[in-house]
Amino acid sequence: MDKSKTENIKAAWTQSWKDVCKTLEVDTESGLKPEEAKQRLETFGSNRLAQVERESVWSILIRQFKSLIMAVLFAAVVLSFLFQKWTDGIAILLALLINAAIGFVTELRALRTMESLQQMDTKSAKVMRDGTAHTLDSRNLVPGDIVLIESGDIAAADMRVIESNNLTIDESALTGESVPVRKTEDTVSKDAPLPERKSMLFKGTAITEGSGSAVVVSTGMDTEIGGVSSLVQEAESEEDPLDRQLNRLATKLVRLIVVIAVVVAAAGIIAGRELFLMIETAIALFIAAVPEGLPIVSTVALARGMKRMAERNALVRRLSAVQTLGSTTIVFTDKTGTLTENKMRVEKYSSVHHPVDVAGRGDDNSVVFHDSKQDKDIDIEQDTTLRAMVQVGVLCNNASINDEGNVGDPMEIALLEAGMKAGMDREQQTEKNPEIREVAFDPDKKMMATYHKTENGIFEAVKGAPGAVLQACSTIRTNGETGKLDDTLREEWKKNSADMALEGMRVLGLAMRTPQSEEGAPYTDLTFLGLVGMIDPARKDVMEPIEMCRKAGVRVVMVTGDQRETAIAIGKELGLVESDKNVFHGSDLQAPENLDEKRRKELISGAIFARVGPKQKLDLIALHQNKGEIVAMTGDGVNDAPALKKADIGIAMGKRGQPVAEDSSDIILQDDRFATITAAIQQGRVIFENIRNFVMYMISGNIGEICIVFFASIVGAPLPLLPLQILYINIVNDIFPAIALAVGPGSGNEMQHPPRAPSEPIVTRRNWRTIGIFGIIIAIPILGTFAYALRWAGMDHQKAATITFLSIAFARLWHALNLREHGSSFLKNRITRNLVVWMAIGLCIALLLIAVYVPPVARVLDVVQLSASEWGLVGLTSIIPLLLGQLAVRLGIVN
């Protein structure tokens, strides 16, 4: 068979199965001959999804060294070794390797998305070949194969239905449809969205009920799930805003200091100063500038946020995702299971007497029937029509409810639950009214019937599509009496059904009959009882977090594969929309470059998107990312995987999520609660403020060190700080106090203000001004003390450098207290309330004492022990930056 012939059946749902089989040159009774199947396998290839090569561990490791910070540190190592400063070189090399190791461990997470998709390949399929049914390896399926299907199977390829015997498919993983879909042989229009192609079976979806046969039209990567697989490969994961900003910050800082170091070294050499001294000065400046602790502390800060999120049932798969979620400006959320309970519930019964008869929940978990028009409760024992409606829903039912779990169609389970809470348990009802015949659901007639033996004879219970049931009825029940059902009444009830559907309900018609016997044709001269409407209700715990997001300036947009009416009903209930104005269909979405400005603005303002497919979700995300938004996307199925990967933050559902969705995500909600997303956003904002705090702490301290070395070099003085002393200070002060600042719990007011602009850097211009002021405040007293020690106190260079080393080390410790929030008091703020800060200060004091009083460490750092008066000088010098810093905070000079 020529491959081009399959082009004619790409929209197989628009053609009859006979035409499809004719195009594929296959007889439905005998199937393909073995030699023809072999030839087609060679032509179309194996029925498998594409294999994806993992990124190697070595490539991840090598990438850790591809940064400017690493290059500068490595240059410092080389220079130290060239000048035989072995101790300096080894110490810097260790710092470099520690940073690389932390980055490697953090990043060692290759995507497993494609492997999860490949797990959806079924092992085998029952296929007609040469007139005989064979169980074959599904990889050997080819277009034209006739596949026999029954409940419990997984569709092994994309297929056109030939025969459907109550065939029902769970397509939620692929389409997002919350209710299993009944399949028929009927054709549908070409532009029908994926969930409405009722004559198609899709690879990887589960047959939940019935049996039938179908002809394979697409295999492997040509299937719908293969298309999703391709989208996952093509979808580019956005680089984390945090990673971008930290890299940009470090790069700017390093470039600046490289220029300064080169200028200082060149000026010294031109002035005739010793070459080695100038090289040592340049190395000191390099080390003073490089924030060695930045990757370590940022990792710890994010890990702490991850731990807090885990306590709130959110599993963070990528550390920086916590912070990125904190800067989120828009959340695209699925409907089913996230905003709703993912469980059908009877919402309304509509009969002649009670056209909007609502089923609510009483305090004892029973059903309370309430007539909203007359605003009064209804006693079901007194309302025979309502009682008959509930009874028909219970009897005409194939589902079951037991302690081990519910089995059956979600709508039938909902009818059983409503009946149980109204005192009509199915087991008791069938014991009292034994079932003697069942007429299975007929896709053509769109109805189902059961016959029961009662005290008064035979009772036929019928449920089905409202239009079909109304057409089969000749009479209507009116509180115990029966009246004629004419065409006018039928149209009124059809309108009633349509109105209920517009409220987002799935509507069934209910009818009954008391025939003379169980024999004979069903669905004749039925008595219409009314309508029952079911809905997947909104979760009770969703309203508050949505309102919290709104106050925090984060838009919440529903993106679902479900029906437009259903989405609107839930959206109105949750306050996402007030009308249909900002509601769009998936077909409205296109790639951003294909939209005119007016349409782009309309779609950007959308609050609900219904019947959305995988490619349309990518277009929606791209539309908002191009506008500069930070996008979070929730999902649980195969159809969500590309969007989860494309979004800045992909959030998978842990309870009901498919492995492919989880593997494409950054965060997994283990409780599937939207409130957990809100908690993550809040925690992300805390993390960002903490990161900004410790970055300002680090850089202002480093600026102080740079100023000390720079100004000493300019005036021709000896180095106040040696390279290893600077490295020791940076490792001690840039890690432990910074970590303490990084793990702070936050102020609790994070969700009271809009998200920061996505383009806002970690360090703003105002922050840089603050950093510069703090750096000068730290540097001036230390330089003064160094000058005093050398010139007026008559100390040698080693002791003067020791005093400088200890003074700036302690000054940087006390400097952590300058990072309190604006408007807080000196004694009571987020810094002083943070116990970890005080623990870090205590640890650093111990490490500084070790540097002086443990001989091997003192020899490496070239420091000496001090007298009591010299320690007093250190204490006085180090406290001055704290006092000046607090004065600057109080006067509002710094933020």
PDB file of N, CA, C and O in Angstrom, residues 443-507:
ATOM      1  N   PRO A 443     -26.511   3.676  21.291  1.00  0.00           N
ATOM      2  CA  PRO A 443     -26.015   4.972  20.798  1.00  0.00           C
ATOM      3  C   PRO A 443     -26.947   5.629  19.792  1.00  0.00           C
ATOM      4  O   PRO A 443     -26.972   6.854  19.687  1.00  0.00           O
ATOM      5  N   ASP A 444     -27.686   4.815  19.049  1.00  0.00           N
ATOM      6  CA  ASP A 444     -28.623   5.387  18.080  1.00  0.00           C
ATOM      7  C   ASP A 444     -29.848   5.976  18.772  1.00  0.00           C
ATOM      8  O   ASP A 444     -30.288   7.083  18.484  1.00  0.00           O
ATOM      9  N   LYS A 445     -30.405   5.189  19.708  1.00  0.00           N
ATOM     10  CA  LYS A 445     -31.599   5.653  20.435  1.00  0.00           C
ATOM     11  C   LYS A 445     -31.235   6.579  21.590  1.00  0.00           C
ATOM     12  O   LYS A 445     -32.071   7.317  22.105  1.00  0.00           O
ATOM     13  N   LYS A 446     -29.978   6.514  22.064  1.00  0.00           N
ATOM     14  CA  LYS A 446     -29.463   7.367  23.141  1.00  0.00           C
ATOM     15  C   LYS A 446     -30.247   7.182  24.440  1.00  0.00           C
ATOM     16  O   LYS A 446     -30.494   8.147  25.175  1.00  0.00           O
ATOM     17  N   MET A 447     -30.667   5.942  24.704  1.00  0.00           N
ATOM     18  CA  MET A 447     -31.424   5.644  25.918  1.00  0.00           C
ATOM     19  C   MET A 447     -31.015   4.285  26.469  1.00  0.00           C
ATOM     20  O   MET A 447     -30.432   3.464  25.773  1.00  0.00           O
ATOM     21  N   MET A 448     -31.390   4.056  27.729  1.00  0.00           N
ATOM     22  CA  MET A 448     -31.177   2.782  28.405  1.00  0.00           C
ATOM     23  C   MET A 448     -32.435   2.481  29.209  1.00  0.00           C
ATOM     24  O   MET A 448     -33.104   3.402  29.709  1.00  0.00           O
ATOM     25  N   ALA A 449     -32.753   1.205  29.341  1.00  0.00           N
ATOM     26  CA  ALA A 449     -33.957   0.826  30.087  1.00  0.00           C
ATOM     27  C   ALA A 449     -33.694  -0.428  30.916  1.00  0.00           C
ATOM     28  O   ALA A 449     -32.896  -1.292  30.526  1.00  0.00           O
ATOM     29  N   THR A 450     -34.347  -0.502  32.074  1.00  0.00           N
ATOM     30  CA  THR A 450     -34.348  -1.733  32.878  1.00  0.00           C
ATOM     31  C   THR A 450     -35.796  -2.047  33.261  1.00  0.00           C
ATOM     32  O   THR A 450     -36.615  -1.130  33.472  1.00  0.00           O
ATOM     33  N   TYR A 451     -36.096  -3.354  33.331  1.00  0.00           N
ATOM     34  CA  TYR A 451     -37.436  -3.817  33.712  1.00  0.00           C
ATOM     35  C   TYR A 451     -37.349  -4.448  35.100  1.00  0.00           C
ATOM     36  O   TYR A 451     -36.425  -5.220  35.381  1.00  0.00           O
ATOM     37  N   HIS A 452     -38.332  -4.118  35.939  1.00  0.00           N
ATOM     38  CA  HIS A 452     -38.330  -4.618  37.316  1.00  0.00           C
ATOM     39  C   HIS A 452     -39.698  -5.195  37.682  1.00  0.00           C
ATOM     40  O   HIS A 452     -40.741  -4.687  37.231  1.00  0.00           O
ATOM     41  N   LYS A 453     -39.639  -6.233  38.490  1.00  0.00           N
ATOM     42  CA  LYS A 453     -40.874  -6.843  38.985  1.00  0.00           C
ATOM     43  C   LYS A 453     -41.245  -6.174  40.305  1.00  0.00           C
ATOM     44  O   LYS A 453     -40.452  -6.154  41.248  1.00  0.00           O
ATOM     45  N   THR A 454     -42.478  -5.647  40.365  1.00  0.00           N
ATOM     46  CA  THR A 454     -42.924  -4.961  41.576  1.00  0.00           C
ATOM     47  C   THR A 454     -44.198  -5.624  42.101  1.00  0.00           C
ATOM     48  O   THR A 454     -44.735  -6.548  41.485  1.00  0.00           O
ATOM     49  N   GLU A 455     -44.688  -5.111  43.225  1.00  0.00           N
ATOM     50  CA  GLU A 455     -45.920  -5.646  43.824  1.00  0.00           C
ATOM     51  C   GLU A 455     -47.109  -5.448  42.882  1.00  0.00           C
ATOM     52  O   GLU A 455     -48.060  -6.229  42.886  1.00  0.00           O
ATOM     53  N   ASN A 456     -47.011  -4.384  42.062  1.00  0.00           N
ATOM     54  CA  ASN A 456     -48.137  -4.041  41.190  1.00  0.00           C
ATOM     55  C   ASN A 456     -47.952  -4.526  39.748  1.00  0.00           C
ATOM     56  O   ASN A 456     -48.747  -4.174  38.879  1.00  0.00           O
ATOM     57  N   GLY A 457     -46.880  -5.252  39.477  1.00  0.00           N
ATOM     58  CA  GLY A 457     -46.661  -5.750  38.118  1.00  0.00           C
ATOM     59  C   GLY A 457     -45.256  -5.453  37.641  1.00  0.00           C
ATOM     60  O   GLY A 457     -44.270  -5.644  38.358  1.00  0.00           O
ATOM     61  N   ILE A 458     -45.147  -4.953  36.404  1.00  0.00           N
ATOM     62  CA  ILE A 458     -43.849  -4.666  35.781  1.00  0.00           C
ATOM     63  C   ILE A 458     -43.627  -3.155  35.749  1.00  0.00           C
ATOM     64  O   ILE A 458     -44.538  -2.384  35.456  1.00  0.00           O
ATOM     65  N   PHE A 459     -42.385  -2.780  36.032  1.00  0.00           N
ATOM     66  CA  PHE A 459     -42.017  -1.356  36.020  1.00  0.00           C
ATOM     67  C   PHE A 459     -40.812  -1.185  35.098  1.00  0.00           C
ATOM     68  O   PHE A 459     -39.790  -1.848  35.266  1.00  0.00           O
ATOM     69  N   GLU A 460     -40.942  -0.315  34.107  1.00  0.00           N
ATOM     70  CA  GLU A 460     -39.831  -0.024  33.184  1.00  0.00           C
ATOM     71  C   GLU A 460     -39.255   1.351  33.527  1.00  0.00           C
ATOM     72  O   GLU A 460     -39.969   2.360  33.544  1.00  0.00           O
ATOM     73  N   ALA A 461     -37.948   1.364  33.839  1.00  0.00           N
ATOM     74  CA  ALA A 461     -37.248   2.610  34.170  1.00  0.00           C
ATOM     75  C   ALA A 461     -36.368   2.991  32.992  1.00  0.00           C
ATOM     76  O   ALA A 461     -35.607   2.157  32.473  1.00  0.00           O
ATOM     77  N   VAL A 462     -36.452   4.248  32.569  1.00  0.00           N
ATOM     78  CA  VAL A 462     -35.725   4.706  31.377  1.00  0.00           C
ATOM     79  C   VAL A 462     -34.982   6.004  31.680  1.00  0.00           C
ATOM     80  O   VAL A 462     -35.522   6.906  32.327  1.00  0.00           O
ATOM     81  N   LYS A 463     -33.754   6.084  31.205  1.00  0.00           N
ATOM     82  CA  LYS A 463     -33.007   7.347  31.254  1.00  0.00           C
ATOM     83  C   LYS A 463     -32.221   7.480  29.955  1.00  0.00           C
ATOM     84  O   LYS A 463     -31.902   6.492  29.280  1.00  0.00           O
ATOM     85  N   GLY A 464     -31.908   8.731  29.587  1.00  0.00           N
ATOM     86  CA  GLY A 464     -31.173   8.956  28.354  1.00  0.00           C
ATOM     87  C   GLY A 464     -31.111  10.417  27.990  1.00  0.00           C
ATOM     88  O   GLY A 464     -31.437  11.307  28.803  1.00  0.00           O
ATOM     89  N   ALA A 465     -30.680  10.696  26.773  1.00  0.00           N
ATOM     90  CA  ALA A 465     -30.607  12.073  26.297  1.00  0.00           C
ATOM     91  C   ALA A 465     -31.992  12.701  26.347  1.00  0.00           C
ATOM     92  O   ALA A 465     -32.974  12.074  25.927  1.00  0.00           O
ATOM     93  N   PRO A 466     -32.119  13.926  26.877  1.00  0.00           N
ATOM     94  CA  PRO A 466     -33.443  14.534  27.053  1.00  0.00           C
ATOM     95  C   PRO A 466     -34.301  14.533  25.793  1.00  0.00           C
ATOM     96  O   PRO A 466     -35.488  14.196  25.837  1.00  0.00           O
ATOM     97  N   GLY A 467     -33.713  14.893  24.639  1.00  0.00           N
ATOM     98  CA  GLY A 467     -34.492  14.941  23.411  1.00  0.00           C
ATOM     99  C   GLY A 467     -35.015  13.575  23.013  1.00  0.00           C
ATOM    100  O   GLY A 467     -36.175  13.430  22.590  1.00  0.00           O
ATOM    101  N   ALA A 468     -34.173  12.549  23.173  1.00  0.00           N
ATOM    102  CA  ALA A 468     -34.580  11.190  22.810  1.00  0.00           C
ATOM    103  C   ALA A 468     -35.677  10.686  23.735  1.00  0.00           C
ATOM    104  O   ALA A 468     -36.657  10.068  23.291  1.00  0.00           O
ATOM    105  N   VAL A 469     -35.541  10.933  25.038  1.00  0.00           N
ATOM    106  CA  VAL A 469     -36.538  10.481  26.007  1.00  0.00           C
ATOM    107  C   VAL A 469     -37.874  11.186  25.756  1.00  0.00           C
ATOM    108  O   VAL A 469     -38.941  10.560  25.763  1.00  0.00           O
ATOM    109  N   LEU A 470     -37.828  12.491  25.537  1.00  0.00           N
ATOM    110  CA  LEU A 470     -39.061  13.239  25.276  1.00  0.00           C
ATOM    111  C   LEU A 470     -39.776  12.716  24.027  1.00  0.00           C
ATOM    112  O   LEU A 470     -41.005  12.629  23.988  1.00  0.00           O
ATOM    113  N   GLN A 471     -39.004  12.371  23.012  1.00  0.00           N
ATOM    114  CA  GLN A 471     -39.593  11.884  21.778  1.00  0.00           C
ATOM    115  C   GLN A 471     -40.271  10.529  21.973  1.00  0.00           C
ATOM    116  O   GLN A 471     -41.265  10.212  21.303  1.00  0.00           O
ATOM    117  N   ALA A 472     -39.765   9.730  22.926  1.00  0.00           N
ATOM    118  CA  ALA A 472     -40.332   8.398  23.178  1.00  0.00           C
ATOM    119  C   ALA A 472     -41.518   8.448  24.131  1.00  0.00           C
ATOM    120  O   ALA A 472     -42.173   7.427  24.364  1.00  0.00           O
ATOM    121  N   CYS A 473     -41.801   9.618  24.710  1.00  0.00           N
ATOM    122  CA  CYS A 473     -42.889   9.739  25.684  1.00  0.00           C
ATOM    123  C   CYS A 473     -44.170  10.264  25.014  1.00  0.00           C
ATOM    124  O   CYS A 473     -44.124  11.147  24.153  1.00  0.00           O
ATOM    125  N   SER A 474     -45.283   9.738  25.473  1.00  0.00           N
ATOM    126  CA  SER A 474     -46.579  10.220  24.988  1.00  0.00           C
ATOM    127  C   SER A 474     -47.363  10.906  26.095  1.00  0.00           C
ATOM    128  O   SER A 474     -48.322  11.636  25.830  1.00  0.00           O
ATOM    129  N   THR A 475     -46.951  10.664  27.334  1.00  0.00           N
ATOM    130  CA  THR A 475     -47.624  11.278  28.487  1.00  0.00           C
ATOM    131  C   THR A 475     -46.595  11.868  29.431  1.00  0.00           C
ATOM    132  O   THR A 475     -45.395  11.628  29.299  1.00  0.00           O
ATOM    133  N   ILE A 476     -47.102  12.654  30.400  1.00  0.00           N
ATOM    134  CA  ILE A 476     -46.228  13.297  31.369  1.00  0.00           C
ATOM    135  C   ILE A 476     -46.828  13.154  32.760  1.00  0.00           C
ATOM    136  O   ILE A 476     -48.050  13.253  32.932  1.00  0.00           O
ATOM    137  N   ARG A 477     -45.982  12.923  33.755  1.00  0.00           N
ATOM    138  CA  ARG A 477     -46.432  12.700  35.123  1.00  0.00           C
ATOM    139  C   ARG A 477     -46.598  14.036  35.834  1.00  0.00           C
ATOM    140  O   ARG A 477     -45.691  14.869  35.828  1.00  0.00           O
ATOM    141  N   THR A 478     -47.760  14.230  36.457  1.00  0.00           N
ATOM    142  CA  THR A 478     -48.011  15.466  37.203  1.00  0.00           C
ATOM    143  C   THR A 478     -48.551  15.115  38.577  1.00  0.00           C
ATOM    144  O   THR A 478     -49.755  15.032  38.786  1.00  0.00           O
ATOM    145  N   ASN A 479     -47.618  14.825  39.491  1.00  0.00           N
ATOM    146  CA  ASN A 479     -47.953  14.540  40.884  1.00  0.00           C
ATOM    147  C   ASN A 479     -49.003  13.438  41.033  1.00  0.00           C
ATOM    148  O   ASN A 479     -50.066  13.613  41.629  1.00  0.00           O
ATOM    149  N   GLY A 480     -48.689  12.308  40.464  1.00  0.00           N
ATOM    150  CA  GLY A 480     -49.562  11.158  40.601  1.00  0.00           C
ATOM    151  C   GLY A 480     -50.552  11.001  39.468  1.00  0.00           C
ATOM    152  O   GLY A 480     -51.122   9.932  39.272  1.00  0.00           O
ATOM    153  N   GLU A 481     -50.749  12.047  38.716  1.00  0.00           N
ATOM    154  CA  GLU A 481     -51.669  11.971  37.585  1.00  0.00           C
ATOM    155  C   GLU A 481     -50.881  12.022  36.282  1.00  0.00           C
ATOM    156  O   GLU A 481     -49.768  12.524  36.227  1.00  0.00           O
ATOM    157  N   THR A 482     -51.505  11.500  35.240  1.00  0.00           N
ATOM    158  CA  THR A 482     -50.844  11.444  33.940  1.00  0.00           C
ATOM    159  C   THR A 482     -51.609  12.275  32.928  1.00  0.00           C
ATOM    160  O   THR A 482     -52.820  12.120  32.772  1.00  0.00           O
ATOM    161  N   GLY A 483     -50.860  13.169  32.251  1.00  0.00           N
ATOM    162  CA  GLY A 483     -51.481  14.015  31.234  1.00  0.00           C
ATOM    163  C   GLY A 483     -50.795  13.816  29.889  1.00  0.00           C
ATOM    164  O   GLY A 483     -49.740  13.192  29.783  1.00  0.00           O
ATOM    165  N   LYS A 484     -51.384  14.361  28.837  1.00  0.00           N
ATOM    166  CA  LYS A 484     -50.840  14.193  27.503  1.00  0.00           C
ATOM    167  C   LYS A 484     -49.609  15.082  27.307  1.00  0.00           C
ATOM    168  O   LYS A 484     -49.570  16.229  27.736  1.00  0.00           O
ATOM    169  N   LEU A 485     -48.605  14.516  26.633  1.00  0.00           N
ATOM    170  CA  LEU A 485     -47.389  15.271  26.298  1.00  0.00           C
ATOM    171  C   LEU A 485     -47.447  15.617  24.811  1.00  0.00           C
ATOM    172  O   LEU A 485     -47.233  14.775  23.947  1.00  0.00           O
ATOM    173  N   ASP A 486     -47.776  16.869  24.522  1.00  0.00           N
ATOM    174  CA  ASP A 486     -47.869  17.280  23.120  1.00  0.00           C
ATOM    175  C   ASP A 486     -46.567  17.953  22.674  1.00  0.00           C
ATOM    176  O   ASP A 486     -45.632  18.132  23.458  1.00  0.00           O
ATOM    177  N   ASP A 487     -46.508  18.353  21.404  1.00  0.00           N
ATOM    178  CA  ASP A 487     -45.288  18.939  20.844  1.00  0.00           C
ATOM    179  C   ASP A 487     -44.908  20.243  21.522  1.00  0.00           C
ATOM    180  O   ASP A 487     -43.721  20.552  21.685  1.00  0.00           O
ATOM    181  N   THR A 488     -45.923  21.004  21.925  1.00  0.00           N
ATOM    182  CA  THR A 488     -45.626  22.271  22.613  1.00  0.00           C
ATOM    183  C   THR A 488     -44.893  22.027  23.921  1.00  0.00           C
ATOM    184  O   THR A 488     -43.907  22.694  24.237  1.00  0.00           O
ATOM    185  N   LEU A 489     -45.426  21.046  24.706  1.00  0.00           N
ATOM    186  CA  LEU A 489     -44.767  20.702  25.967  1.00  0.00           C
ATOM    187  C   LEU A 489     -43.366  20.150  25.733  1.00  0.00           C
ATOM    188  O   LEU A 489     -42.435  20.437  26.493  1.00  0.00           O
ATOM    189  N   ARG A 490     -43.210  19.349  24.667  1.00  0.00           N
ATOM    190  CA  ARG A 490     -41.881  18.796  24.363  1.00  0.00           C
ATOM    191  C   ARG A 490     -40.869  19.917  24.136  1.00  0.00           C
ATOM    192  O   ARG A 490     -39.737  19.883  24.636  1.00  0.00           O
ATOM    193  N   GLU A 491     -41.261  20.914  23.366  1.00  0.00           N
ATOM    194  CA  GLU A 491     -40.362  22.029  23.085  1.00  0.00           C
ATOM    195  C   GLU A 491     -40.015  22.797  24.355  1.00  0.00           C
ATOM    196  O   GLU A 491     -38.884  23.251  24.528  1.00  0.00           O
ATOM    197  N   GLU A 492     -41.010  22.943  25.256  1.00  0.00           N
ATOM    198  CA  GLU A 492     -40.738  23.632  26.528  1.00  0.00           C
ATOM    199  C   GLU A 492     -39.707  22.865  27.346  1.00  0.00           C
ATOM    200  O   GLU A 492     -38.805  23.452  27.953  1.00  0.00           O
ATOM    201  N   TRP A 493     -39.850  21.531  27.370  1.00  0.00           N
ATOM    202  CA  TRP A 493     -38.905  20.727  28.142  1.00  0.00           C
ATOM    203  C   TRP A 493     -37.521  20.694  27.492  1.00  0.00           C
ATOM    204  O   TRP A 493     -36.501  20.631  28.179  1.00  0.00           O
ATOM    205  N   LYS A 494     -37.490  20.753  26.166  1.00  0.00           N
ATOM    206  CA  LYS A 494     -36.193  20.818  25.486  1.00  0.00           C
ATOM    207  C   LYS A 494     -35.483  22.121  25.830  1.00  0.00           C
ATOM    208  O   LYS A 494     -34.266  22.159  26.012  1.00  0.00           O
ATOM    209  N   LYS A 495     -36.282  23.206  25.896  1.00  0.00           N
ATOM    210  CA  LYS A 495     -35.696  24.492  26.289  1.00  0.00           C
ATOM    211  C   LYS A 495     -35.212  24.425  27.730  1.00  0.00           C
ATOM    212  O   LYS A 495     -34.140  24.957  28.080  1.00  0.00           O
ATOM    213  N   ASN A 496     -36.002  23.778  28.589  1.00  0.00           N
ATOM    214  CA  ASN A 496     -35.595  23.605  29.980  1.00  0.00           C
ATOM    215  C   ASN A 496     -34.269  22.858  30.063  1.00  0.00           C
ATOM    216  O   ASN A 496     -33.364  23.210  30.826  1.00  0.00           O
ATOM    217  N   SER A 497     -34.141  21.816  29.248  1.00  0.00           N
ATOM    218  CA  SER A 497     -32.898  21.037  29.206  1.00  0.00           C
ATOM    219  C   SER A 497     -31.728  21.899  28.737  1.00  0.00           C
ATOM    220  O   SER A 497     -30.626  21.838  29.295  1.00  0.00           O
ATOM    221  N   ALA A 498     -31.971  22.700  27.695  1.00  0.00           N
ATOM    222  CA  ALA A 498     -30.912  23.572  27.178  1.00  0.00           C
ATOM    223  C   ALA A 498     -30.488  24.597  28.221  1.00  0.00           C
ATOM    224  O   ALA A 498     -29.299  24.906  28.360  1.00  0.00           O
ATOM    225  N   ASP A 499     -31.450  25.128  28.976  1.00  0.00           N
ATOM    226  CA  ASP A 499     -31.130  26.098  30.022  1.00  0.00           C
ATOM    227  C   ASP A 499     -30.259  25.469  31.113  1.00  0.00           C
ATOM    228  O   ASP A 499     -29.326  26.100  31.621  1.00  0.00           O
ATOM    229  N   MET A 500     -30.582  24.229  31.488  1.00  0.00           N
ATOM    230  CA  MET A 500     -29.771  23.533  32.488  1.00  0.00           C
ATOM    231  C   MET A 500     -28.364  23.279  31.958  1.00  0.00           C
ATOM    232  O   MET A 500     -27.375  23.400  32.701  1.00  0.00           O
ATOM    233  N   ALA A 501     -28.263  22.942  30.667  1.00  0.00           N
ATOM    234  CA  ALA A 501     -26.955  22.714  30.058  1.00  0.00           C
ATOM    235  C   ALA A 501     -26.131  23.996  30.064  1.00  0.00           C
ATOM    236  O   ALA A 501     -24.905  23.965  30.266  1.00  0.00           O
ATOM    237  N   LEU A 502     -26.789  25.144  29.856  1.00  0.00           N
ATOM    238  CA  LEU A 502     -26.085  26.426  29.885  1.00  0.00           C
ATOM    239  C   LEU A 502     -25.552  26.746  31.269  1.00  0.00           C
ATOM    240  O   LEU A 502     -24.636  27.554  31.423  1.00  0.00           O
ATOM    241  N   GLU A 503     -26.124  26.124  32.294  1.00  0.00           N
ATOM    242  CA  GLU A 503     -25.622  26.285  33.656  1.00  0.00           C
ATOM    243  C   GLU A 503     -24.466  25.340  33.935  1.00  0.00           C
ATOM    244  O   GLU A 503     -23.974  25.254  35.056  1.00  0.00           O
ATOM    245  N   GLY A 504     -24.003  24.631  32.881  1.00  0.00           N
ATOM    246  CA  GLY A 504     -22.858  23.746  33.043  1.00  0.00           C
ATOM    247  C   GLY A 504     -23.218  22.346  33.462  1.00  0.00           C
ATOM    248  O   GLY A 504     -22.332  21.565  33.832  1.00  0.00           O
ATOM    249  N   MET A 505     -24.483  21.986  33.403  1.00  0.00           N
ATOM    250  CA  MET A 505     -24.904  20.652  33.849  1.00  0.00           C
ATOM    251  C   MET A 505     -24.920  19.659  32.690  1.00  0.00           C
ATOM    252  O   MET A 505     -25.131  20.019  31.542  1.00  0.00           O
ATOM    253  N   ARG A 506     -24.713  18.414  33.038  1.00  0.00           N
ATOM    254  CA  ARG A 506     -24.958  17.310  32.118  1.00  0.00           C
ATOM    255  C   ARG A 506     -26.360  16.794  32.449  1.00  0.00           C
ATOM    256  O   ARG A 506     -26.618  16.414  33.593  1.00  0.00           O
ATOM    257  N   VAL A 507     -27.219  16.802  31.457  1.00  0.00           N
ATOM    258  CA  VAL A 507     -28.653  16.601  31.701  1.00  0.00           C
ATOM    259  C   VAL A 507     -29.109  15.261  31.129  1.00  0.00           C
ATOM    260  O   VAL A 507     -28.739  14.881  30.014  1.00  0.00           O
TER     261      VAL A 507
END
